[in-house]
C-alpha cells in the first residue's frame, strides 16, 4: 500500500474577492506520478505553488509526512520545482548548471554552514546526467542544446538535491509535438528511476493520460474527479470531465430502470444502475464506441453532415434530430448519406446531472453549415422502445 506523503486539508486561496481554490482536500502518495489537469484558471498552478511554499493558503493546512508546513519557506522543504521556462544559467556549462545548488553551503543542525566536497558534487552531478541521458554533455554550453536537452538539464538540476517531491509546471509547453511525446516517455522513465513523487501540472489531457498514475481533474478552483487515467476516461463523474478528457457525445437522457436509459425517445441497454426511476441524467457516448450500420439496422438514424480524414480514422459528424454527434471510424461515409448507428451497452455511460449539464457534447460548432442541416425527417419519431 502506498504511503501518504503530502496532504492539503481544507485549503482555500482568495485574492481580494476572487476565490482561486475552494476548500481543497487532496493527498499525494510517495513515489507517485500525479497530474493536476484542467483549463487555464482552474487552480492547478496555485495548488502547485502552495505545495512548493511559494504561496500561503488563505485557510487550511499543508501537511508533509504528517507535519504542518504552512510556514516552512520553499528552500527548507523537501521539494523542488521545474518551470516551463527552465531559467538555466547561459554563462555556465551543463555540469555547472546542475551543480549550482550543490555548491550553496547548507546550514547544519548546529547552525554552521557546510560545503559539500567537490568529489561528492561531481559524483552526484554525473549520476544525474546519466539518469537524464545527458552523459557526455557535461562540458557543453546550455545555449547549444535543443529544447528537450535544456529541459533535461533543468530536471537534473532540480533532482540533484535529492528532493522527495518534484513539481513540474507545464514543462513541455515550449516544445514541439514530436519532442513533447518523446519527453513524456522520458519524464515517466526518470520518475521511475528516481523513485520519488512527481506532481505535474498541464492542460493537455493526452499528457495526463500518457504519464500519470493518478489524474486530478480541476475546474473553478475545485476538484471534479480523482482517479487512474482509465477511470477518468471510462467513468467520468460529470459532463465537464467527460468533455475535457477526450472527445464525447454528451446527451440528455432519462433512466427508466437499472440498465435501461432513454435517449431521443429510444431505450438503450446500458451497464449503469443505482439511479431513481425516470431520473434525468447525462449520457456519455465516446465517438469510438459508435458503430455505423445500414440505416434500416440502426438503433438511431441520421444524416452525415461533415467528414474529416485524420489519417488513422475519419471524424464524421452525424445529425440526429438536430443534435450533432461525432463518430470516429475507419469506414468512410460521404456527406449527405443516411446511416444507422449501433451502440453496445458497455459503450454507454450514465452520469448524474450537474452544473455542467447541457454545456457540452453537441458538435454544432464544428461547422457553420450544421444550423442549416437539422435532421428534421426524424422529428416525428416519438415512440419509445428498447433498442436491440
CSV table of C-alpha atoms in Angstrom, one decimal:
chain,number,residue,atom,x,y,z
A,1,UNK,CA,0.0,0.0,0.0
A,2,UNK,CA,1.3,3.5,-1.0
A,3,UNK,CA,2.4,5.8,1.8
A,4,UNK,CA,0.8,9.2,2.0
A,5,UNK,CA,3.4,12.0,1.6
A,6,UNK,CA,1.6,15.3,1.2
A,7,UNK,CA,-2.0,16.3,2.2
A,8,UNK,CA,-3.8,19.6,1.5
A,9,UNK,CA,-6.5,19.9,4.1
A,10,UNK,CA,-9.4,22.3,3.6
A,11,UNK,CA,-7.1,24.6,1.6
A,12,UNK,CA,-8.6,27.8,0.2
A,13,UNK,CA,-6.9,30.7,-1.6
A,14,UNK,CA,-8.5,34.0,-2.4
A,15,UNK,CA,-7.1,37.2,-4.0
A,16,UNK,CA,-9.2,40.1,-2.9
A,17,UNK,CA,-12.7,38.9,-3.5
A,18,UNK,CA,-11.7,36.3,-6.1
A,19,UNK,CA,-11.7,32.7,-4.8
A,20,UNK,CA,-9.0,30.7,-6.7
A,21,UNK,CA,-9.1,27.5,-4.6
A,22,UNK,CA,-12.1,26.5,-2.6
A,23,UNK,CA,-11.9,24.0,0.3
A,24,UNK,CA,-9.4,21.7,-1.4
A,25,UNK,CA,-8.8,18.3,0.1
A,26,UNK,CA,-6.3,16.0,-1.6
A,27,UNK,CA,-3.4,13.8,-0.7
A,28,UNK,CA,-0.3,12.7,-2.7
A,29,UNK,CA,1.4,9.3,-2.3
A,30,UNK,CA,5.1,8.6,-2.1
A,31,UNK,CA,6.7,7.6,-5.4
A,32,UNK,CA,3.5,8.5,-7.4
A,33,UNK,CA,3.2,10.3,-10.7
A,34,UNK,CA,0.2,12.6,-10.2
A,35,UNK,CA,-1.1,15.1,-12.7
A,36,UNK,CA,-3.2,18.2,-11.9
A,37,UNK,CA,-5.2,18.6,-15.1
A,38,UNK,CA,-7.6,21.4,-16.1
A,39,UNK,CA,-8.1,24.6,-18.2
A,40,UNK,CA,-6.4,27.9,-17.5
A,41,UNK,CA,-7.5,29.5,-14.3
A,42,UNK,CA,-8.8,26.3,-12.7
A,43,UNK,CA,-6.4,26.5,-9.8
A,44,UNK,CA,-3.9,23.8,-10.7
A,45,UNK,CA,-0.7,26.0,-10.7
A,46,UNK,CA,-1.9,27.7,-7.5
A,47,UNK,CA,-2.1,24.2,-5.9
A,48,UNK,CA,1.5,23.5,-7.1
A,49,UNK,CA,2.7,26.8,-5.6
A,50,UNK,CA,1.1,26.0,-2.3
A,51,UNK,CA,2.9,22.7,-2.1
A,52,UNK,CA,6.2,24.3,-3.1
A,53,UNK,CA,5.8,27.1,-0.5
A,54,UNK,CA,5.7,29.9,-3.0
A,55,UNK,CA,2.2,30.8,-1.8
A,56,UNK,CA,0.5,30.6,1.6
A,57,UNK,CA,-3.1,29.3,1.7
A,58,UNK,CA,-5.8,31.8,2.9
A,59,UNK,CA,-7.1,29.0,5.1
A,60,UNK,CA,-6.4,25.3,5.6
A,61,UNK,CA,-3.3,23.2,6.2
A,62,UNK,CA,-0.4,21.8,4.2
A,63,UNK,CA,1.0,18.6,5.7
A,64,UNK,CA,4.2,16.8,4.7
A,65,UNK,CA,4.8,13.4,6.3
A,66,UNK,CA,2.0,14.4,8.7
A,67,UNK,CA,3.8,17.6,9.8
A,68,UNK,CA,2.2,21.0,9.1
A,69,UNK,CA,4.5,23.1,6.9
A,70,UNK,CA,2.4,26.2,6.1
A,71,UNK,CA,5.1,28.4,7.5
A,72,UNK,CA,8.1,26.5,6.1
A,73,UNK,CA,9.9,28.5,3.3
A,74,UNK,CA,10.5,26.9,-0.1
A,75,UNK,CA,14.2,26.3,0.4
A,76,UNK,CA,13.6,24.3,3.5
A,77,UNK,CA,11.0,22.0,2.0
A,78,UNK,CA,12.0,18.7,0.5
A,79,UNK,CA,10.5,19.8,-2.8
A,80,UNK,CA,12.0,21.2,-6.0
A,81,UNK,CA,10.3,22.8,-9.0
A,82,UNK,CA,10.8,22.7,-12.8
A,83,UNK,CA,9.0,25.6,-14.5
A,84,UNK,CA,8.0,26.0,-18.2
A,85,UNK,CA,10.8,28.5,-18.5
A,86,UNK,CA,13.9,26.5,-17.5
A,87,UNK,CA,15.9,29.5,-16.2
A,88,UNK,CA,19.3,27.9,-16.9
A,89,UNK,CA,22.4,30.0,-16.5
A,90,UNK,CA,23.7,30.7,-20.0
A,91,UNK,CA,27.3,31.5,-18.8
A,92,UNK,CA,27.6,28.1,-17.1
A,93,UNK,CA,28.1,24.7,-18.9
A,94,UNK,CA,25.8,21.8,-18.3
A,95,UNK,CA,27.8,20.4,-15.4
A,96,UNK,CA,27.9,23.7,-13.6
A,97,UNK,CA,24.2,24.4,-14.1
A,98,UNK,CA,23.4,21.0,-12.5
A,99,UNK,CA,26.0,21.5,-9.7
A,100,UNK,CA,24.8,25.1,-8.9
A,101,UNK,CA,22.5,24.1,-6.0
A,102,UNK,CA,25.1,21.7,-4.5
A,103,UNK,CA,27.7,24.5,-4.3
A,104,UNK,CA,25.5,26.6,-2.0
A,105,UNK,CA,26.6,26.0,1.6
A,106,UNK,CA,23.9,24.3,3.8
A,107,UNK,CA,23.3,25.1,7.4
A,108,UNK,CA,23.6,22.0,9.7
A,109,UNK,CA,21.6,21.3,12.8
A,110,UNK,CA,24.2,23.3,14.9
A,111,UNK,CA,23.7,26.4,12.7
A,112,UNK,CA,27.0,26.0,11.0
A,113,UNK,CA,27.3,26.3,7.2
A,114,UNK,CA,28.8,23.3,5.5
A,115,UNK,CA,30.0,22.8,1.9
A,116,UNK,CA,29.9,19.6,0.0
A,117,UNK,CA,33.2,18.1,-1.0
A,118,UNK,CA,34.0,18.6,-4.7
A,119,UNK,CA,34.2,14.8,-5.2
A,120,UNK,CA,30.6,14.3,-3.9
A,121,UNK,CA,29.4,17.1,-6.1
A,122,UNK,CA,31.0,15.6,-9.1
A,123,UNK,CA,29.6,12.1,-8.4
A,124,UNK,CA,26.1,13.4,-7.8
A,125,UNK,CA,26.1,15.6,-11.0
A,126,UNK,CA,27.4,12.8,-13.2
A,127,UNK,CA,24.8,10.4,-11.7
A,128,UNK,CA,22.0,12.8,-12.5
A,129,UNK,CA,23.3,13.4,-16.1
A,130,UNK,CA,23.3,9.7,-16.7
A,131,UNK,CA,19.7,9.4,-15.4
A,132,UNK,CA,18.5,12.1,-17.7
A,133,UNK,CA,20.5,10.7,-20.7
A,134,UNK,CA,23.0,13.6,-20.9
A,135,UNK,CA,26.2,11.7,-20.1
A,136,UNK,CA,29.0,13.2,-22.2
A,137,UNK,CA,27.3,16.6,-22.3
A,138,UNK,CA,28.8,18.0,-19.1
A,139,UNK,CA,31.1,20.5,-20.8
A,140,UNK,CA,28.6,21.7,-23.4
A,141,UNK,CA,27.2,25.2,-23.3
A,142,UNK,CA,23.5,25.1,-22.4
A,143,UNK,CA,22.8,27.6,-25.2
A,144,UNK,CA,23.9,25.0,-27.7
A,145,UNK,CA,21.4,22.4,-26.5
A,146,UNK,CA,18.0,21.6,-28.0
A,147,UNK,CA,14.8,22.5,-26.1
A,148,UNK,CA,14.4,18.9,-24.9
A,149,UNK,CA,18.1,18.7,-23.7
A,150,UNK,CA,17.7,22.0,-21.9
A,151,UNK,CA,14.7,20.6,-20.1
A,152,UNK,CA,16.7,17.6,-19.0
A,153,UNK,CA,19.3,19.9,-17.6
A,154,UNK,CA,16.6,21.7,-15.6
A,155,UNK,CA,15.3,18.4,-14.3
A,156,UNK,CA,18.7,17.2,-13.4
A,157,UNK,CA,19.4,20.4,-11.5
A,158,UNK,CA,16.1,20.0,-9.6
A,159,UNK,CA,16.8,16.4,-8.8
A,160,UNK,CA,20.4,16.6,-7.8
A,161,UNK,CA,19.5,17.9,-4.4
A,162,UNK,CA,17.5,14.7,-3.8
A,163,UNK,CA,14.1,16.1,-3.0
A,164,UNK,CA,11.2,13.8,-2.1
A,165,UNK,CA,8.9,15.6,-4.5
A,166,UNK,CA,9.5,17.2,-7.9
A,167,UNK,CA,6.9,19.8,-9.0
A,168,UNK,CA,6.6,20.3,-12.8
A,169,UNK,CA,4.6,23.3,-14.0
A,170,UNK,CA,3.7,22.7,-17.7
A,171,UNK,CA,7.4,21.9,-18.5
A,172,UNK,CA,6.6,20.7,-22.0
A,173,UNK,CA,4.7,23.7,-23.2
A,174,UNK,CA,7.6,25.2,-25.2
A,175,UNK,CA,8.4,22.0,-27.1
A,176,UNK,CA,7.1,20.9,-30.5
A,177,UNK,CA,4.6,18.0,-30.7
A,178,UNK,CA,7.1,15.3,-31.5
A,179,UNK,CA,9.5,16.3,-28.8
A,180,UNK,CA,6.7,16.6,-26.3
A,181,UNK,CA,5.8,13.0,-26.9
A,182,UNK,CA,9.4,11.9,-26.5
A,183,UNK,CA,9.7,13.8,-23.3
A,184,UNK,CA,6.5,12.3,-21.9
A,185,UNK,CA,8.2,8.9,-22.0
A,186,UNK,CA,11.4,10.4,-20.6
A,187,UNK,CA,9.7,12.0,-17.6
A,188,UNK,CA,8.0,8.8,-16.7
A,189,UNK,CA,11.2,6.9,-17.0
A,190,UNK,CA,13.1,9.4,-14.9
A,191,UNK,CA,10.4,9.3,-12.2
A,192,UNK,CA,10.6,5.6,-12.0
A,193,UNK,CA,14.4,5.6,-12.0
A,194,UNK,CA,14.5,8.1,-9.1
A,195,UNK,CA,11.6,6.5,-7.2
A,196,UNK,CA,10.2,9.9,-6.0
A,197,UNK,CA,6.9,11.7,-6.2
A,198,UNK,CA,6.2,13.8,-9.4
A,199,UNK,CA,3.4,16.3,-9.3
A,200,UNK,CA,2.8,17.5,-12.8
A,201,UNK,CA,0.6,20.4,-14.0
A,202,UNK,CA,-0.9,20.5,-17.5
A,203,UNK,CA,-3.9,21.4,-19.5
A,204,UNK,CA,-3.1,18.7,-22.1
A,205,UNK,CA,-5.3,15.7,-21.4
A,206,UNK,CA,-3.1,13.4,-23.7
A,207,UNK,CA,-0.1,14.2,-21.5
A,208,UNK,CA,-2.0,13.4,-18.3
A,209,UNK,CA,-3.3,10.1,-19.6
A,210,UNK,CA,0.1,9.0,-21.0
A,211,UNK,CA,2.2,9.6,-18.0
A,212,UNK,CA,0.2,9.6,-14.8
A,213,UNK,CA,-0.6,7.0,-12.1
A,214,UNK,CA,-3.3,9.4,-10.8
A,215,UNK,CA,-5.1,12.2,-12.6
A,216,UNK,CA,-6.8,15.1,-10.7
A,217,UNK,CA,-9.2,17.0,-12.9
A,218,UNK,CA,-9.9,20.5,-11.7
A,219,UNK,CA,-12.2,23.4,-12.7
A,220,UNK,CA,-13.3,26.6,-10.9
A,221,UNK,CA,-10.9,26.0,-8.0
A,222,UNK,CA,-12.5,22.7,-7.2
A,223,UNK,CA,-11.6,19.0,-7.8
A,224,UNK,CA,-14.0,17.5,-10.2
A,225,UNK,CA,-12.6,13.9,-10.2
A,226,UNK,CA,-9.6,11.9,-9.0
A,227,UNK,CA,-8.7,8.5,-10.4
A,228,UNK,CA,-6.5,6.5,-12.7
A,229,UNK,CA,-6.3,7.6,-16.3
A,230,UNK,CA,-8.6,4.6,-17.2
A,231,UNK,CA,-11.1,5.5,-14.6
A,232,UNK,CA,-11.2,9.2,-15.6
A,233,UNK,CA,-11.7,8.3,-19.3
A,234,UNK,CA,-14.1,5.5,-18.9
A,235,UNK,CA,-16.1,6.6,-15.9
A,236,UNK,CA,-16.3,10.4,-15.9
A,237,UNK,CA,-18.2,11.9,-12.9
A,238,UNK,CA,-19.8,14.8,-14.8
A,239,UNK,CA,-20.1,16.4,-18.2
A,240,UNK,CA,-17.1,18.7,-17.6
A,241,UNK,CA,-14.8,15.7,-17.0
A,242,UNK,CA,-16.3,13.8,-19.9
A,243,UNK,CA,-15.7,16.7,-22.3
A,244,UNK,CA,-12.3,17.7,-21.0
A,245,UNK,CA,-10.9,14.1,-21.2
A,246,UNK,CA,-11.1,13.1,-24.8
A,247,UNK,CA,-14.0,13.6,-27.3
A,248,UNK,CA,-17.5,12.9,-26.1
A,249,UNK,CA,-21.1,12.9,-27.2
A,250,UNK,CA,-23.0,14.1,-24.1
A,251,UNK,CA,-26.8,13.8,-24.3
A,252,UNK,CA,-29.8,14.3,-22.1
A,253,UNK,CA,-31.3,11.0,-21.0
A,254,UNK,CA,-33.8,9.5,-18.7
A,255,UNK,CA,-33.0,6.5,-16.5
A,256,UNK,CA,-36.1,4.3,-17.0
A,257,UNK,CA,-34.7,1.4,-14.9
A,258,UNK,CA,-31.4,-0.2,-13.9
A,259,UNK,CA,-29.6,-1.0,-17.1
A,260,UNK,CA,-32.1,0.9,-19.3
A,261,UNK,CA,-31.6,4.6,-20.4
A,262,UNK,CA,-33.8,6.5,-22.8
A,263,UNK,CA,-32.2,8.8,-25.4
A,264,UNK,CA,-34.1,10.5,-28.2
A,265,UNK,CA,-37.3,8.6,-27.2
A,266,UNK,CA,-35.3,5.3,-27.7
A,267,UNK,CA,-34.4,2.9,-24.9
A,268,UNK,CA,-30.9,1.6,-24.8
A,269,UNK,CA,-29.4,-1.2,-22.7
A,270,UNK,CA,-26.5,0.0,-20.5
A,271,UNK,CA,-24.5,-1.3,-17.6
A,272,UNK,CA,-25.3,1.5,-15.1
A,273,UNK,CA,-27.7,1.4,-12.2
A,274,UNK,CA,-28.5,2.9,-8.9
A,275,UNK,CA,-30.5,5.9,-10.3
A,276,UNK,CA,-34.0,6.7,-9.4
A,277,UNK,CA,-36.7,5.6,-11.8
A,278,UNK,CA,-37.3,8.2,-14.5
A,279,UNK,CA,-34.4,10.3,-13.2
A,280,UNK,CA,-33.0,12.8,-15.7
A,281,UNK,CA,-29.3,12.0,-16.4
A,282,UNK,CA,-26.4,12.9,-18.7
A,283,UNK,CA,-25.3,10.2,-21.1
A,284,UNK,CA,-21.8,9.9,-22.4
A,285,UNK,CA,-21.0,8.0,-25.6
A,286,UNK,CA,-17.4,8.1,-26.8
A,287,UNK,CA,-17.0,8.6,-30.6
A,288,UNK,CA,-15.0,5.4,-31.0
A,289,UNK,CA,-17.8,3.4,-29.3
A,290,UNK,CA,-20.4,4.1,-32.1
A,291,UNK,CA,-20.7,1.6,-35.0
A,292,UNK,CA,-22.1,2.7,-38.3
A,293,UNK,CA,-24.6,0.3,-39.9
A,294,UNK,CA,-27.1,0.4,-42.7
A,295,UNK,CA,-29.9,2.8,-42.0
A,296,UNK,CA,-32.6,0.1,-41.6
A,297,UNK,CA,-30.4,-1.7,-39.0
A,298,UNK,CA,-29.7,1.3,-36.8
A,299,UNK,CA,-30.8,2.0,-33.3
A,300,UNK,CA,-30.8,5.6,-34.4
A,301,UNK,CA,-30.8,7.0,-37.9
A,302,UNK,CA,-29.1,10.2,-39.0
A,303,UNK,CA,-27.5,12.2,-41.8
A,304,UNK,CA,-23.8,12.7,-42.3
A,305,UNK,CA,-23.0,16.4,-42.4
A,306,UNK,CA,-19.2,16.5,-42.3
A,307,UNK,CA,-16.3,14.2,-42.9
A,308,UNK,CA,-12.7,14.9,-41.8
A,309,UNK,CA,-9.8,12.5,-42.7
A,310,UNK,CA,-7.4,12.1,-39.7
A,311,UNK,CA,-5.0,9.5,-41.0
A,312,UNK,CA,-5.9,6.6,-38.8
A,313,UNK,CA,-9.6,7.4,-38.9
A,314,UNK,CA,-12.4,9.6,-40.2
A,315,UNK,CA,-14.1,12.1,-37.9
A,316,UNK,CA,-17.7,12.0,-39.0
A,317,UNK,CA,-20.4,14.4,-37.8
A,318,UNK,CA,-23.9,12.9,-37.9
A,319,UNK,CA,-27.1,14.9,-37.3
A,320,UNK,CA,-29.7,13.1,-35.2
A,321,UNK,CA,-32.8,15.2,-34.7
A,322,UNK,CA,-30.8,18.4,-34.8
A,323,UNK,CA,-28.1,17.1,-32.3
A,324,UNK,CA,-24.7,16.6,-33.9
A,325,UNK,CA,-22.7,13.5,-32.9
A,326,UNK,CA,-19.0,12.9,-33.5
A,327,UNK,CA,-18.2,9.4,-34.7
A,328,UNK,CA,-14.7,8.1,-35.2
A,329,UNK,CA,-14.4,5.2,-37.6
A,330,UNK,CA,-12.2,3.7,-40.2
A,331,UNK,CA,-15.2,3.4,-42.5
A,332,UNK,CA,-15.9,6.3,-44.9
A,333,UNK,CA,-19.5,7.7,-45.2
A,334,UNK,CA,-20.0,10.5,-47.6
A,335,UNK,CA,-21.6,13.9,-46.7
A,336,UNK,CA,-25.4,13.6,-47.1
A,337,UNK,CA,-25.5,9.8,-46.6
A,338,UNK,CA,-28.3,8.4,-44.4
A,339,UNK,CA,-26.8,6.0,-41.9
A,340,UNK,CA,-27.8,4.0,-38.8
A,341,UNK,CA,-25.7,3.5,-35.7
A,342,UNK,CA,-25.4,0.8,-33.0
A,343,UNK,CA,-24.0,1.2,-29.5
A,344,UNK,CA,-23.2,-1.7,-27.3
A,345,UNK,CA,-24.3,-1.5,-23.6
A,346,UNK,CA,-20.7,-1.0,-22.4
A,347,UNK,CA,-20.3,2.0,-24.7
A,348,UNK,CA,-22.9,4.0,-22.8
A,349,UNK,CA,-22.0,5.7,-19.6
A,350,UNK,CA,-24.7,7.4,-17.4
A,351,UNK,CA,-23.9,10.3,-15.1
A,352,UNK,CA,-25.8,12.4,-12.6
A,353,UNK,CA,-27.0,15.8,-13.7
A,354,UNK,CA,-24.6,18.6,-12.6
A,355,UNK,CA,-23.9,22.3,-13.0
A,356,UNK,CA,-22.2,21.3,-16.3
A,357,UNK,CA,-25.2,19.6,-17.8
A,358,UNK,CA,-26.2,21.0,-21.2
A,359,UNK,CA,-22.9,22.8,-21.7
A,360,UNK,CA,-21.0,20.2,-23.8
A,361,UNK,CA,-21.4,17.3,-26.3
A,362,UNK,CA,-23.2,18.8,-29.3
A,363,UNK,CA,-20.8,19.3,-32.2
A,364,UNK,CA,-22.9,22.1,-33.8
A,365,UNK,CA,-19.9,24.5,-33.6
A,366,UNK,CA,-17.8,22.1,-35.7
A,367,UNK,CA,-19.1,23.8,-38.8
A,368,UNK,CA,-21.4,26.7,-39.6
A,369,UNK,CA,-23.3,24.6,-42.0
A,370,UNK,CA,-24.9,22.5,-39.3
A,371,UNK,CA,-27.6,25.0,-38.4
A,372,UNK,CA,-28.9,24.5,-41.9
A,373,UNK,CA,-28.7,20.7,-41.9
A,374,UNK,CA,-31.0,19.7,-39.0
A,375,UNK,CA,-32.3,16.2,-39.4
A,376,UNK,CA,-36.0,17.2,-39.4
A,377,UNK,CA,-37.1,14.0,-41.0
A,378,UNK,CA,-36.7,12.3,-37.7
A,379,UNK,CA,-38.7,14.8,-35.7
A,380,UNK,CA,-41.9,12.7,-35.7
A,381,UNK,CA,-40.2,9.6,-34.1
A,382,UNK,CA,-42.0,9.8,-30.8
A,383,UNK,CA,-42.5,6.2,-29.6
A,384,UNK,CA,-40.2,4.6,-27.0
A,385,UNK,CA,-38.7,1.2,-27.4
A,386,UNK,CA,-35.8,-0.8,-26.1
A,387,UNK,CA,-33.1,-0.7,-28.8
A,388,UNK,CA,-31.8,-4.1,-29.7
